[in-house]
Amino acid sequence: MEMTGAEIFVRCLQEEGVDLIFGYPGGAVLHIYDALYKQDKVNHILVRHEQAAVHAAEGYAKSTQRPGVALVTSGPGATNAITGIADAYMDSVPLVVFTGQVPTSLIGNDAFQEVDTVGITRPCVKHNFLVKDVRDLAMTIKKAFYIATTGRPGPVVVDIPKDVTAARCVFDYPKSIKIRSYNPTVKGHTGQIRKAVELILQARQPVIYSGGGVILANASKSLTEFARLLGAPVTNTLMGLGAYPASDQQFVGMLGMHGTYEANMAMHHADVLIAIGARFDDRVTGNVDKFCPTARIVHVDVDPASISKNVKVDIPIVGGVDHVLKAMIKELEHAKAKPDQEALKAWWAQINEWRAMDCLKYDRNSELIKPQYVLETLWRETQGDAFVTSDVGQHQMWAAQFYRFDKPNRWINSGGLGTMGFGLPAAMGVQLAHPGETVVCVTGESSIQMCIQELSTCLQYGLPIKVITLNNRFMGMVRQWQEFFYQGRYSMSYMDALPDFQMLAEAYGHVGMRIEKPADVEGAIKEALAMKDRLVFMNFLTDQTENVYPMVPAGAGQNEMILL
Amino acid sequence: MRHIISILMENESGALSRVAGLFSARGYNIESLTVAPTDDPTLSRMTLVTRGSDEIIEQITKQLNKLIDVVKLMDLTEYAHIEREMMLVKIKVANSAAKDDVMRLTDIFRGRIIDVSIDSYVIELTGDSAKLDAFLGMASPFEVLEVVRSGVMGIARGDIALKM
């Protein structure tokens, strides 16, 4: 049957099982919006800014393991979406972002609302397409979803000129697809896996360092089984939190710049490092010349380009993390050798000594609200089982340190790009994907203002998100660096003329709260969580001088942490 | 070290800019780059000359392979290979002595004079880049008006072939 491009677009989404898309209409996508209007299988969420559409799609994707979908118009619609696309690229989030484009006859003419979307997005997408013929539309959309969700996931942009959405052709959605130039490796090399297991079994001081790749590959169970078999300490990256249960004895906390002392010291003294779905980011390694000086390194990753990019590894294994972990488990179970229990015992004794430093301690008797206390209380009151999104800065680090995630896909943050403004729209995507669940956005008074317009979207769709604003009247992380490294010259880091957040929340139709005393924290959180059907904006006035500890300063090794 | 990387890629618009963009975004250098369709019109072959340590070249080949449009690639430098570049040089030859000298030089380098005017020659020369450089060195006593180089292409010797 013949259909218009716009109708084909909608049918393709239905075929892909997409039930929710985030977007904002405009001239170039009007045909598509008309086609969306005429059906009820694909629900469209109207955001207030295109950046938020993409972050919401990311929140949806990160919390469900399904691809997120955003739809924006040409020109400014596309450019506003770029931050979200770049964010998804850095954190390997499976997204398909559809952008409208001016009619093919006008491309290159500096037409109204024209930008070279394919050109602008090229460096921050896994792949992108410009569809110039309606007969290519269905196949291109099929390819887009396939590329976004396989291998190392990532965002794919499909740019669709307006005339293509009006043109007609027969709709035929391909059942399966093969792209000759794209064949991600799934199974790891058996020889490499055997070599890795041999090395691991000789380890006296092993460390498992696992990242967001474990979550993306749905490999938390396999990781846990693997770690238990070895009895080795496990540290997670910021993106990997929840991949291994934080309440488990073998978990030594997050590593890196604001990781725990025990995690970083264990890394530094490891003799065998098992890196799984992690990419040796500079915030993890610190100074690479001082990184894991005594360790032989096994690295499992689906992306060969991640291996030996920053740190040279000894045994690379390219493959799907879950496949490789399962193969390693099998190999371990059949191996004659067993981990050296005596050595492990001594290793744990050392780690426990580091642990006893209690590197996350803070002043519990302060008369001011300590941000750590707010997050600890939140963790306790939600039984550690909420979905938590965050913005970027000190509050993000405190959330990562103090909200102990036992499950994957619960911690949704902007790790690679570090996008302030991510938290609230991401929480919308999470809440829409998980209606009935507690979704909390941990943010600061600076970050929240970067996408605060989405409070309106939250009202429209009745999203009962709990916004926890740790308001220290500073861009806290900037202030902290200025205190440590710029002799306290607080250049432009004070957020002057802040709005009254309580009134602002109320103006948007939500519940606003202002909490000024430590004694009120627990009650306020309880009260907010009890309001199951309302968005509650909690403005915690916190200690302005609080810093995130511990810290590996830039250029230092992992064993050179600043402790409180 | 200098490396010659041959790439088979989908002959689609934008494929070239994906490669060029990758190099600029990641700070790799490109010494030369040539691209044209192959006998299979759906494929283009690109030859890229770059320099870098082993680690950088490894990253370059991995990042190139990661591009969806890249079908296959090969670092020719790892194999016995033939390298060729073509050059067109326009040289001023004001008097008959200069004409003789340039003709002789062209003969020695097995080039051809493909255009003659009253006081200039256009010379076509093929060889590896070092040979072309050598020619330009020898031509320096003359007034070189224009130099056009194709950039390097290459092919492996023997049975090894970069194809689908």
XYZ file of N, CA and C in Angstrom, chain A residues 89 118 122-123 125-129 132 143 147 152 179-182 303-310 312, chain B residues 10-14 17-18 21 25-26 40 42-43 55 58-59 62-63 65-71 164:
156
model
N 26.399 10.255 22.998
C 27.561 9.660 22.336
C 28.637 9.326 23.368
N 23.546 16.844 9.303
C 24.441 15.691 9.189
C 25.889 16.141 9.434
N 27.993 15.061 12.886
C 28.905 13.967 12.514
C 29.901 13.577 13.613
N 30.553 14.557 14.253
C 31.543 14.135 15.260
C 30.939 13.619 16.560
N 27.985 11.505 16.761
C 27.015 10.411 16.588
C 27.760 9.136 16.250
N 27.085 8.012 16.508
C 27.657 6.751 16.052
C 27.544 6.697 14.529
N 26.433 7.190 14.018
C 26.275 7.303 12.576
C 25.127 8.265 12.301
N 25.091 8.813 11.089
C 23.926 9.625 10.743
C 23.569 9.455 9.279
N 22.325 9.821 8.974
C 21.814 9.656 7.616
C 21.048 10.905 7.203
N 17.152 11.180 1.260
C 16.808 12.071 0.149
C 15.667 11.528 -0.701
N 17.966 0.615 9.693
C 19.417 0.653 9.927
C 19.737 1.476 11.178
N 21.888 0.058 14.226
C 23.211 0.598 14.580
C 23.205 1.162 16.004
N 28.811 -1.325 20.483
C 28.809 -0.273 21.510
C 27.682 0.684 21.129
N 24.404 -5.089 7.417
C 25.184 -3.993 6.841
C 26.602 -4.524 6.650
N 27.060 -4.576 5.411
C 28.333 -5.277 5.135
C 29.521 -4.628 5.831
N 29.391 -3.341 6.107
C 30.537 -2.663 6.710
C 30.407 -2.556 8.234
N 29.421 -3.212 8.798
C 29.198 -3.076 10.249
C 28.861 -4.439 10.857
N 34.088 -2.516 22.197
C 34.643 -1.564 21.243
C 36.154 -1.695 21.192
N 36.695 -2.237 20.097
C 38.153 -2.424 20.041
C 38.913 -1.109 20.200
N 38.300 0.006 19.781
C 38.997 1.288 19.866
C 39.147 1.769 21.306
N 38.379 1.176 22.230
C 38.524 1.549 23.643
C 39.724 0.860 24.274
N 40.184 -0.179 23.634
C 41.256 -0.977 24.226
C 42.610 -0.382 23.857
N 43.441 -0.211 24.893
C 44.777 0.393 24.729
C 44.706 1.797 24.137
N 43.616 2.507 24.378
C 43.521 3.890 23.901
C 44.294 4.816 24.836
N 44.003 4.713 26.142
C 44.671 5.567 27.121
C 45.760 4.827 27.890
N 47.923 1.090 28.004
C 48.247 -0.119 27.261
C 47.851 -1.331 28.104
N 32.090 2.578 1.683
C 30.866 2.747 0.906
C 30.987 4.032 0.103
N 30.620 3.948 -1.166
C 30.684 5.131 -2.023
C 29.436 5.971 -1.784
N 29.404 6.628 -0.633
C 28.235 7.432 -0.286
C 28.658 8.848 0.057
N 27.733 9.781 -0.152
C 28.073 11.169 0.138
C 28.385 11.288 1.627
N 29.377 12.016 1.939
C 29.703 12.202 3.351
C 30.754 11.235 3.873
N 34.061 12.956 4.336
C 34.150 13.893 5.459
C 34.159 13.160 6.794
N 33.600 11.961 6.844
C 33.696 11.188 8.094
C 35.155 10.871 8.402
N 37.000 14.220 9.096
C 36.554 14.725 10.398
C 37.169 13.940 11.542
N 39.291 15.703 14.401
C 38.734 15.651 15.754
C 39.713 15.003 16.724
N 40.448 14.009 16.267
C 41.328 13.291 17.188
C 42.776 13.743 17.084
N 33.994 -1.688 -8.495
C 32.644 -1.865 -7.951
C 32.138 -0.462 -7.605
N 29.836 0.716 -5.996
C 29.303 0.992 -4.657
C 30.428 1.246 -3.654
N 31.667 1.012 -4.081
C 32.803 1.160 -3.158
C 33.774 2.226 -3.635
N 51.346 3.142 18.653
C 50.095 3.269 19.418
C 49.101 4.145 18.662
N 47.731 2.358 15.652
C 46.756 1.350 16.078
C 45.404 2.021 16.349
N 45.443 3.150 17.046
C 44.204 3.888 17.304
C 43.570 4.363 15.998
N 41.877 1.496 14.300
C 40.677 1.095 15.050
C 39.551 2.105 14.865
N 39.909 3.382 14.959
C 38.869 4.414 14.822
C 38.309 4.417 13.405
N 38.125 1.809 11.407
C 37.278 0.618 11.312
C 35.927 0.820 11.980
N 35.913 1.698 12.971
C 34.678 1.942 13.706
C 33.667 2.739 12.881
N 34.160 3.488 11.905
C 33.225 4.245 11.057
C 32.340 3.255 10.310
N 31.051 3.526 10.333
C 30.107 2.564 9.746
C 30.351 2.418 8.247
N 30.784 3.482 7.559
C 30.973 3.421 6.114
C 32.236 2.667 5.696
N 33.130 2.436 6.639
C 34.371 1.744 6.284
C 34.117 0.237 6.219
N 34.371 -0.330 5.045
C 34.130 -1.768 4.857
C 35.362 -2.558 5.293
N 36.429 -6.865 -1.370
C 35.284 -7.453 -0.655
C 35.403 -8.964 -0.595
